[in-house]
Amino acid sequence: MAISQVDAATHVDPAANLAAVSARLRGALAEADRPADATRIVAVSKKHDLDRIMPVIDAGCRSFGENRVQEAKAKWPSIKERYTDLRLHLVGPLQSNKAADAVALFDVIETIDREKIARVVGEEMQRQGRSPTCLVQVNTGEEPQKAGVAPSVADEFIRRCRDEHGLRVDGVMCIPPIDEPPAPHFALLAKIAERNRLSIVSMGMSADFEIAAQLGATHVRIGSEIFGPRPE
Ligand SMILES: *Cc1c(COP(=O)(O)O)cnc(C)c1O
């Protein structure tokens, strides 16, 4: 067990925070009669630098999330060379002109959200001979400003991603509306995963990860509860 490192300027102790989040997650899973290892923590390190990230790696976390391809490219390649079991997740929207970099760097692309990106990612996978795990983002709240496919077309979109674009779709992710109770959205996403026989359900963030874990999340994406407030 690594000694925790308190950031001198901000008093944030990411390793201690990770331990606290892990304990809360175990508690939530036990309450729901789910196995202690049913849900994995993806530490979302966007906007944080390596001083904040390394203690979390030292504490044993091996799954990290970033929301911007360019930022991830600047931070992660050398760390991934040292820690070959590390899994990097893209949790932010993907533009087609960044697809090549995303396929090269990420192990999991959580945000396949439209036909064009599915096609371009599929072509890049062919070209590079790499096959990151893909998740389809579902806009469970059907919010016009939010990325993701509508729940009613999710099954058909998942099928096309696989059959027409050659993606290895293993799961789904969602970001519920900020002003609604998240539980119905989590339940809906879990149902979509189940009927499509998908093994990965990515849902729940700092504010609601315990509920998500109880409703079937296999991955929760935790930023601020681990790393503290994000710098602007
Ligand atoms: C930033 C982000 C998170 C983490 O958010 P916190 O509330 O800080 O835990 C999770 N998922 C996505 C898609 C994000 O962009």
PDB file of C-alpha atoms and ligand atoms in Angstrom:
ATOM      1  CA  MET A   1       0.000   0.000   0.000  1.00  0.00           C
ATOM      2  CA  ALA A   2       1.467   3.324  -1.026  1.00  0.00           C
ATOM      3  CA  ILE A   3       1.788   6.151   1.432  1.00  0.00           C
ATOM      4  CA  SER A   4      -0.780   8.761   0.569  1.00  0.00           C
ATOM      5  CA  GLN A   5       0.409  12.097  -0.711  1.00  0.00           C
ATOM      6  CA  VAL A   6      -1.416  15.201   0.354  1.00  0.00           C
ATOM      7  CA  ASP A   7      -1.227  18.009  -2.182  1.00  0.00           C
ATOM      8  CA  ALA A   8       0.475  20.787  -0.223  1.00  0.00           C
ATOM      9  CA  ALA A   9      -1.392  23.653  -1.857  1.00  0.00           C
ATOM     10  CA  THR A  10      -4.903  22.204  -1.841  1.00  0.00           C
ATOM     11  CA  HIS A  11      -4.815  19.502   0.873  1.00  0.00           C
ATOM     12  CA  VAL A  12      -6.373  17.055  -1.554  1.00  0.00           C
ATOM     13  CA  ASP A  13      -5.267  13.466  -0.875  1.00  0.00           C
ATOM     14  CA  PRO A  14      -6.325  11.502  -3.966  1.00  0.00           C
ATOM     15  CA  ALA A  15      -5.216   8.111  -2.611  1.00  0.00           C
ATOM     16  CA  ALA A  16      -7.188   8.588   0.607  1.00  0.00           C
ATOM     17  CA  ASN A  17     -10.167   9.770  -1.437  1.00  0.00           C
ATOM     18  CA  LEU A  18      -9.924   6.659  -3.626  1.00  0.00           C
ATOM     19  CA  ALA A  19      -9.956   4.476  -0.513  1.00  0.00           C
ATOM     20  CA  ALA A  20     -13.023   6.300   0.797  1.00  0.00           C
ATOM     21  CA  VAL A  21     -14.869   5.964  -2.526  1.00  0.00           C
ATOM     22  CA  SER A  22     -13.949   2.250  -2.675  1.00  0.00           C
ATOM     23  CA  ALA A  23     -15.350   1.721   0.823  1.00  0.00           C
ATOM     24  CA  ARG A  24     -18.600   3.498  -0.053  1.00  0.00           C
ATOM     25  CA  LEU A  25     -18.857   1.453  -3.251  1.00  0.00           C
ATOM     26  CA  ARG A  26     -18.371  -1.819  -1.358  1.00  0.00           C
ATOM     27  CA  GLY A  27     -21.038  -0.747   1.118  1.00  0.00           C
ATOM     28  CA  ALA A  28     -23.520   0.059  -1.640  1.00  0.00           C
ATOM     29  CA  LEU A  29     -22.857  -3.246  -3.417  1.00  0.00           C
ATOM     30  CA  ALA A  30     -23.279  -5.244  -0.206  1.00  0.00           C
ATOM     31  CA  GLU A  31     -26.576  -3.524   0.461  1.00  0.00           C
ATOM     32  CA  ALA A  32     -27.813  -4.543  -2.989  1.00  0.00           C
ATOM     33  CA  ASP A  33     -26.495  -8.117  -2.633  1.00  0.00           C
ATOM     34  CA  ARG A  34     -24.106  -7.615  -5.521  1.00  0.00           C
ATOM     35  CA  PRO A  35     -20.573  -9.084  -5.369  1.00  0.00           C
ATOM     36  CA  ALA A  36     -17.873  -6.764  -3.976  1.00  0.00           C
ATOM     37  CA  ASP A  37     -16.084  -6.750  -7.346  1.00  0.00           C
ATOM     38  CA  ALA A  38     -19.201  -6.193  -9.470  1.00  0.00           C
ATOM     39  CA  THR A  39     -18.412  -2.520 -10.093  1.00  0.00           C
ATOM     40  CA  ARG A  40     -15.072  -1.036 -11.073  1.00  0.00           C
ATOM     41  CA  ILE A  41     -13.979   2.537 -10.417  1.00  0.00           C
ATOM     42  CA  VAL A  42     -12.854   4.537 -13.457  1.00  0.00           C
ATOM     43  CA  ALA A  43     -10.973   7.530 -12.037  1.00  0.00           C
ATOM     44  CA  VAL A  44     -11.813  10.490 -14.293  1.00  0.00           C
ATOM     45  CA  SER A  45      -8.625  12.569 -14.303  1.00  0.00           C
ATOM     46  CA  LYS A  46      -9.561  15.235 -16.853  1.00  0.00           C
ATOM     47  CA  LYS A  47      -7.908  18.609 -16.177  1.00  0.00           C
ATOM     48  CA  HIS A  48      -5.688  17.115 -13.489  1.00  0.00           C
ATOM     49  CA  ASP A  49      -1.962  16.712 -13.943  1.00  0.00           C
ATOM     50  CA  LEU A  50       0.353  13.835 -13.145  1.00  0.00           C
ATOM     51  CA  ASP A  51       1.054  15.009  -9.565  1.00  0.00           C
ATOM     52  CA  ARG A  52      -2.576  14.306  -8.803  1.00  0.00           C
ATOM     53  CA  ILE A  53      -2.806  11.142 -10.918  1.00  0.00           C
ATOM     54  CA  MET A  54       0.294   9.204  -9.823  1.00  0.00           C
ATOM     55  CA  PRO A  55      -0.839   8.682  -6.195  1.00  0.00           C
ATOM     56  CA  VAL A  56      -4.031   7.074  -7.524  1.00  0.00           C
ATOM     57  CA  ILE A  57      -2.001   4.721  -9.729  1.00  0.00           C
ATOM     58  CA  ASP A  58       0.275   3.954  -6.756  1.00  0.00           C
ATOM     59  CA  ALA A  59      -2.819   3.148  -4.693  1.00  0.00           C
ATOM     60  CA  GLY A  60      -3.708   0.453  -7.204  1.00  0.00           C
ATOM     61  CA  CYS A  61      -6.270   2.046  -9.505  1.00  0.00           C
ATOM     62  CA  ARG A  62      -5.782   0.877 -13.091  1.00  0.00           C
ATOM     63  CA  SER A  63      -8.783   2.387 -14.900  1.00  0.00           C
ATOM     64  CA  PHE A  64      -8.764   6.068 -15.812  1.00  0.00           C
ATOM     65  CA  GLY A  65     -11.054   8.295 -17.819  1.00  0.00           C
ATOM     66  CA  GLU A  66     -10.341  11.390 -19.894  1.00  0.00           C
ATOM     67  CA  ASN A  67     -12.798  13.461 -21.885  1.00  0.00           C
ATOM     68  CA  ARG A  68     -10.480  15.092 -24.432  1.00  0.00           C
ATOM     69  CA  VAL A  69      -8.288  13.213 -26.872  1.00  0.00           C
ATOM     70  CA  GLN A  70      -5.625  15.943 -27.109  1.00  0.00           C
ATOM     71  CA  GLU A  71      -5.264  16.250 -23.341  1.00  0.00           C
ATOM     72  CA  ALA A  72      -5.054  12.482 -22.935  1.00  0.00           C
ATOM     73  CA  LYS A  73      -2.391  12.291 -25.638  1.00  0.00           C
ATOM     74  CA  ALA A  74      -0.254  14.760 -23.697  1.00  0.00           C
ATOM     75  CA  LYS A  75      -0.636  12.957 -20.359  1.00  0.00           C
ATOM     76  CA  TRP A  76      -0.914   9.223 -20.813  1.00  0.00           C
ATOM     77  CA  PRO A  77       1.392   7.554 -23.396  1.00  0.00           C
ATOM     78  CA  SER A  78       4.476   7.433 -21.157  1.00  0.00           C
ATOM     79  CA  ILE A  79       2.463   6.274 -18.122  1.00  0.00           C
ATOM     80  CA  LYS A  80       0.826   3.548 -20.206  1.00  0.00           C
ATOM     81  CA  GLU A  81       4.254   2.307 -21.233  1.00  0.00           C
ATOM     82  CA  ARG A  82       5.177   1.840 -17.570  1.00  0.00           C
ATOM     83  CA  TYR A  83       1.872   0.385 -16.425  1.00  0.00           C
ATOM     84  CA  THR A  84       0.865  -2.036 -19.143  1.00  0.00           C
ATOM     85  CA  ASP A  85      -2.284  -3.177 -17.296  1.00  0.00           C
ATOM     86  CA  LEU A  86      -3.691   0.334 -17.228  1.00  0.00           C
ATOM     87  CA  ARG A  87      -7.020   0.848 -19.051  1.00  0.00           C
ATOM     88  CA  LEU A  88      -7.707   4.296 -20.437  1.00  0.00           C
ATOM     89  CA  HIS A  89     -11.352   5.214 -21.125  1.00  0.00           C
ATOM     90  CA  LEU A  90     -12.540   8.016 -23.392  1.00  0.00           C
ATOM     91  CA  VAL A  91     -15.618   9.465 -21.657  1.00  0.00           C
ATOM     92  CA  GLY A  92     -16.064  12.671 -23.684  1.00  0.00           C
ATOM     93  CA  PRO A  93     -17.507  13.266 -27.147  1.00  0.00           C
ATOM     94  CA  LEU A  94     -15.343  12.114 -30.065  1.00  0.00           C
ATOM     95  CA  GLN A  95     -14.901  14.165 -33.239  1.00  0.00           C
ATOM     96  CA  SER A  96     -14.135  12.205 -36.387  1.00  0.00           C
ATOM     97  CA  ASN A  97     -10.860  14.087 -36.977  1.00  0.00           C
ATOM     98  CA  LYS A  98      -9.630  12.739 -33.589  1.00  0.00           C
ATOM     99  CA  ALA A  99     -10.721   9.160 -34.224  1.00  0.00           C
ATOM    100  CA  ALA A 100      -7.251   7.969 -35.303  1.00  0.00           C
ATOM    101  CA  ASP A 101      -5.650   9.289 -32.095  1.00  0.00           C
ATOM    102  CA  ALA A 102      -8.482   7.900 -29.984  1.00  0.00           C
ATOM    103  CA  VAL A 103      -8.185   4.405 -31.453  1.00  0.00           C
ATOM    104  CA  ALA A 104      -4.408   4.506 -30.974  1.00  0.00           C
ATOM    105  CA  LEU A 105      -4.495   5.613 -27.332  1.00  0.00           C
ATOM    106  CA  PHE A 106      -7.690   4.467 -25.619  1.00  0.00           C
ATOM    107  CA  ASP A 107      -8.555   0.968 -24.456  1.00  0.00           C
ATOM    108  CA  VAL A 108     -12.244   1.770 -24.063  1.00  0.00           C
ATOM    109  CA  ILE A 109     -14.196   4.325 -26.118  1.00  0.00           C
ATOM    110  CA  GLU A 110     -17.359   4.987 -24.117  1.00  0.00           C
ATOM    111  CA  THR A 111     -18.923   7.563 -26.411  1.00  0.00           C
ATOM    112  CA  ILE A 112     -19.943   5.957 -29.692  1.00  0.00           C
ATOM    113  CA  ASP A 113     -22.993   8.129 -30.207  1.00  0.00           C
ATOM    114  CA  ARG A 114     -23.739   8.448 -33.923  1.00  0.00           C
ATOM    115  CA  GLU A 115     -23.432   6.653 -37.227  1.00  0.00           C
ATOM    116  CA  LYS A 116     -20.564   8.729 -38.568  1.00  0.00           C
ATOM    117  CA  ILE A 117     -18.342   8.210 -35.540  1.00  0.00           C
ATOM    118  CA  ALA A 118     -19.100   4.481 -35.551  1.00  0.00           C
ATOM    119  CA  ARG A 119     -18.020   4.307 -39.202  1.00  0.00           C
ATOM    120  CA  VAL A 120     -14.822   6.332 -38.750  1.00  0.00           C
ATOM    121  CA  VAL A 121     -13.795   4.438 -35.596  1.00  0.00           C
ATOM    122  CA  GLY A 122     -14.447   1.149 -37.418  1.00  0.00           C
ATOM    123  CA  GLU A 123     -12.242   2.252 -40.342  1.00  0.00           C
ATOM    124  CA  GLU A 124      -9.458   3.335 -37.983  1.00  0.00           C
ATOM    125  CA  MET A 125      -9.566   0.024 -36.139  1.00  0.00           C
ATOM    126  CA  GLN A 126      -9.106  -1.770 -39.449  1.00  0.00           C
ATOM    127  CA  ARG A 127      -6.264   0.507 -40.469  1.00  0.00           C
ATOM    128  CA  GLN A 128      -4.399   0.313 -37.144  1.00  0.00           C
ATOM    129  CA  GLY A 129      -5.169  -3.300 -36.317  1.00  0.00           C
ATOM    130  CA  ARG A 130      -6.340  -2.234 -32.874  1.00  0.00           C
ATOM    131  CA  SER A 131      -9.732  -2.982 -31.370  1.00  0.00           C
ATOM    132  CA  PRO A 132     -10.570  -0.916 -28.318  1.00  0.00           C
ATOM    133  CA  THR A 133     -13.699  -1.886 -26.462  1.00  0.00           C
ATOM    134  CA  CYS A 134     -16.595   0.317 -27.584  1.00  0.00           C
ATOM    135  CA  LEU A 135     -19.599   1.465 -25.582  1.00  0.00           C
ATOM    136  CA  VAL A 136     -22.650   3.103 -27.092  1.00  0.00           C
ATOM    137  CA  GLN A 137     -23.690   6.296 -25.320  1.00  0.00           C
ATOM    138  CA  VAL A 138     -27.429   6.402 -24.703  1.00  0.00           C
ATOM    139  CA  ASN A 139     -29.207   9.714 -24.169  1.00  0.00           C
ATOM    140  CA  THR A 140     -31.592   8.255 -21.596  1.00  0.00           C
ATOM    141  CA  GLY A 141     -33.150  11.655 -20.874  1.00  0.00           C
ATOM    142  CA  GLU A 142     -33.578  12.414 -24.599  1.00  0.00           C
ATOM    143  CA  GLU A 143     -32.065  15.839 -23.995  1.00  0.00           C
ATOM    144  CA  PRO A 144     -31.577  17.720 -27.279  1.00  0.00           C
ATOM    145  CA  GLN A 145     -28.228  19.213 -26.216  1.00  0.00           C
ATOM    146  CA  LYS A 146     -26.781  15.913 -25.016  1.00  0.00           C
ATOM    147  CA  ALA A 147     -24.841  13.334 -27.014  1.00  0.00           C
ATOM    148  CA  GLY A 148     -26.015   9.771 -27.364  1.00  0.00           C
ATOM    149  CA  VAL A 149     -28.622   7.752 -29.209  1.00  0.00           C
ATOM    150  CA  ALA A 150     -32.248   7.737 -28.085  1.00  0.00           C
ATOM    151  CA  PRO A 151     -33.266   4.675 -26.038  1.00  0.00           C
ATOM    152  CA  SER A 152     -35.810   3.676 -28.715  1.00  0.00           C
ATOM    153  CA  VAL A 153     -33.129   3.255 -31.395  1.00  0.00           C
ATOM    154  CA  ALA A 154     -30.327   1.915 -29.173  1.00  0.00           C
ATOM    155  CA  ASP A 155     -30.831  -1.766 -30.085  1.00  0.00           C
ATOM    156  CA  GLU A 156     -30.745  -1.045 -33.812  1.00  0.00           C
ATOM    157  CA  PHE A 157     -27.720   1.265 -33.472  1.00  0.00           C
ATOM    158  CA  ILE A 158     -25.795  -1.347 -31.466  1.00  0.00           C
ATOM    159  CA  ARG A 159     -26.545  -3.934 -34.153  1.00  0.00           C
ATOM    160  CA  ARG A 160     -25.320  -1.636 -36.931  1.00  0.00           C
ATOM    161  CA  CYS A 161     -22.134  -0.751 -34.999  1.00  0.00           C
ATOM    162  CA  ARG A 162     -21.312  -4.429 -34.870  1.00  0.00           C
ATOM    163  CA  ASP A 163     -22.541  -5.721 -38.211  1.00  0.00           C
ATOM    164  CA  GLU A 164     -21.824  -2.776 -40.470  1.00  0.00           C
ATOM    165  CA  HIS A 165     -18.917  -0.995 -38.816  1.00  0.00           C
ATOM    166  CA  GLY A 166     -17.104  -3.930 -37.187  1.00  0.00           C
ATOM    167  CA  LEU A 167     -17.007  -2.396 -33.701  1.00  0.00           C
ATOM    168  CA  ARG A 168     -16.635  -4.578 -30.662  1.00  0.00           C
ATOM    169  CA  VAL A 169     -19.582  -3.138 -28.733  1.00  0.00           C
ATOM    170  CA  ASP A 170     -19.411  -4.565 -25.220  1.00  0.00           C
ATOM    171  CA  GLY A 171     -21.515  -2.059 -23.346  1.00  0.00           C
ATOM    172  CA  VAL A 172     -23.462   1.142 -22.912  1.00  0.00           C
ATOM    173  CA  MET A 173     -22.977   4.366 -20.976  1.00  0.00           C
ATOM    174  CA  CYS A 174     -25.206   7.259 -19.969  1.00  0.00           C
ATOM    175  CA  ILE A 175     -25.121  10.657 -18.282  1.00  0.00           C
ATOM    176  CA  PRO A 176     -28.572  11.288 -16.770  1.00  0.00           C
ATOM    177  CA  PRO A 177     -30.150  14.756 -16.851  1.00  0.00           C
ATOM    178  CA  ILE A 178     -28.632  16.888 -14.129  1.00  0.00           C
ATOM    179  CA  ASP A 179     -31.999  17.999 -12.727  1.00  0.00           C
ATOM    180  CA  GLU A 180     -33.725  14.624 -12.414  1.00  0.00           C
ATOM    181  CA  PRO A 181     -33.379  11.688 -10.022  1.00  0.00           C
ATOM    182  CA  PRO A 182     -30.885   9.373 -11.742  1.00  0.00           C
ATOM    183  CA  ALA A 183     -32.355   6.010 -10.720  1.00  0.00           C
ATOM    184  CA  PRO A 184     -34.879   5.615 -13.596  1.00  0.00           C
ATOM    185  CA  HIS A 185     -32.132   6.459 -16.095  1.00  0.00           C
ATOM    186  CA  PHE A 186     -29.776   3.908 -14.567  1.00  0.00           C
ATOM    187  CA  ALA A 187     -32.512   1.265 -14.586  1.00  0.00           C
ATOM    188  CA  LEU A 188     -33.261   1.999 -18.249  1.00  0.00           C
ATOM    189  CA  LEU A 189     -29.583   1.726 -19.241  1.00  0.00           C
ATOM    190  CA  ALA A 190     -29.212  -1.564 -17.355  1.00  0.00           C
ATOM    191  CA  LYS A 191     -32.245  -2.916 -19.201  1.00  0.00           C
ATOM    192  CA  ILE A 192     -30.813  -1.911 -22.605  1.00  0.00           C
ATOM    193  CA  ALA A 193     -27.547  -3.674 -21.701  1.00  0.00           C
ATOM    194  CA  GLU A 194     -29.367  -6.786 -20.582  1.00  0.00           C
ATOM    195  CA  ARG A 195     -31.551  -7.203 -23.655  1.00  0.00           C
ATOM    196  CA  ASN A 196     -28.546  -6.679 -25.944  1.00  0.00           C
ATOM    197  CA  ARG A 197     -26.450  -9.098 -23.828  1.00  0.00           C
ATOM    198  CA  LEU A 198     -23.801  -6.457 -23.138  1.00  0.00           C
ATOM    199  CA  SER A 199     -21.418  -7.007 -20.232  1.00  0.00           C
ATOM    200  CA  ILE A 200     -20.459  -3.368 -19.519  1.00  0.00           C
ATOM    201  CA  VAL A 201     -22.787  -0.784 -17.978  1.00  0.00           C
ATOM    202  CA  SER A 202     -21.000   2.551 -17.377  1.00  0.00           C
ATOM    203  CA  MET A 203     -23.096   4.845 -15.212  1.00  0.00           C
ATOM    204  CA  GLY A 204     -22.796   6.874 -12.038  1.00  0.00           C
ATOM    205  CA  MET A 205     -20.466   9.760 -11.188  1.00  0.00           C
ATOM    206  CA  SER A 206     -19.312  11.381  -7.947  1.00  0.00           C
ATOM    207  CA  ALA A 207     -22.811  12.468  -6.926  1.00  0.00           C
ATOM    208  CA  ASP A 208     -24.683   9.237  -7.624  1.00  0.00           C
ATOM    209  CA  PHE A 209     -22.288   6.284  -7.977  1.00  0.00           C
ATOM    210  CA  GLU A 210     -23.773   4.321  -5.077  1.00  0.00           C
ATOM    211  CA  ILE A 211     -27.235   4.325  -6.669  1.00  0.00           C
ATOM    212  CA  ALA A 212     -25.713   3.358 -10.024  1.00  0.00           C
ATOM    213  CA  ALA A 213     -23.806   0.453  -8.456  1.00  0.00           C
ATOM    214  CA  GLN A 214     -26.977  -0.818  -6.838  1.00  0.00           C
ATOM    215  CA  LEU A 215     -28.823  -0.674 -10.165  1.00  0.00           C
ATOM    216  CA  GLY A 216     -26.247  -2.691 -12.075  1.00  0.00           C
ATOM    217  CA  ALA A 217     -23.292  -0.464 -13.020  1.00  0.00           C
ATOM    218  CA  THR A 218     -20.163  -2.429 -13.897  1.00  0.00           C
ATOM    219  CA  HIS A 219     -18.165   0.815 -14.105  1.00  0.00           C
ATOM    220  CA  VAL A 220     -18.650   4.079 -12.218  1.00  0.00           C
ATOM    221  CA  ARG A 221     -16.831   7.189 -13.466  1.00  0.00           C
ATOM    222  CA  ILE A 222     -15.531   9.196 -10.534  1.00  0.00           C
ATOM    223  CA  GLY A 223     -13.764  12.533 -10.916  1.00  0.00           C
ATOM    224  CA  SER A 224     -14.121  15.119  -8.171  1.00  0.00           C
ATOM    225  CA  GLU A 225     -14.638  12.700  -5.258  1.00  0.00           C
ATOM    226  CA  ILE A 226     -11.161  11.332  -5.977  1.00  0.00           C
ATOM    227  CA  PHE A 227      -9.182  14.234  -7.426  1.00  0.00           C
ATOM    228  CA  GLY A 228     -10.931  17.181  -5.790  1.00  0.00           C
ATOM    229  CA  PRO A 229     -12.432  20.135  -7.649  1.00  0.00           C
ATOM    230  CA  ARG A 230     -11.251  20.508 -11.241  1.00  0.00           C
ATOM    231  CA  PRO A 231      -9.051  23.494 -12.075  1.00  0.00           C
ATOM    232  CA  GLU A 232     -10.656  25.846 -14.616  1.00  0.00           C
TER     233      GLU A 232
HETATM  234  C1  LIG B   1     -16.248  14.569 -15.775  1.00  0.00           C
HETATM  235  C2  LIG B   1     -17.002  13.334 -16.021  1.00  0.00           C
HETATM  236  C3  LIG B   1     -17.212  12.405 -14.994  1.00  0.00           C
HETATM  237  C4  LIG B   1     -16.754  12.617 -13.565  1.00  0.00           C
HETATM  238  O1  LIG B   1     -17.521  13.628 -12.969  1.00  0.00           O
HETATM  239  P1  LIG B   1     -17.497  13.880 -11.384  1.00  0.00           P
HETATM  240  O2  LIG B   1     -18.833  14.445 -11.106  1.00  0.00           O
HETATM  241  O3  LIG B   1     -16.385  14.821 -11.121  1.00  0.00           O
HETATM  242  O4  LIG B   1     -17.314  12.562 -10.718  1.00  0.00           O
HETATM  243  C5  LIG B   1     -17.897  11.247 -15.319  1.00  0.00           C
HETATM  244  N1  LIG B   1     -18.356  11.005 -16.563  1.00  0.00           N
HETATM  245  C6  LIG B   1     -18.174  11.869 -17.575  1.00  0.00           C
HETATM  246  C7  LIG B   1     -18.709  11.547 -18.922  1.00  0.00           C
HETATM  247  C8  LIG B   1     -17.499  13.058 -17.341  1.00  0.00           C
HETATM  248  O5  LIG B   1     -17.333  13.928 -18.356  1.00  0.00           O
END
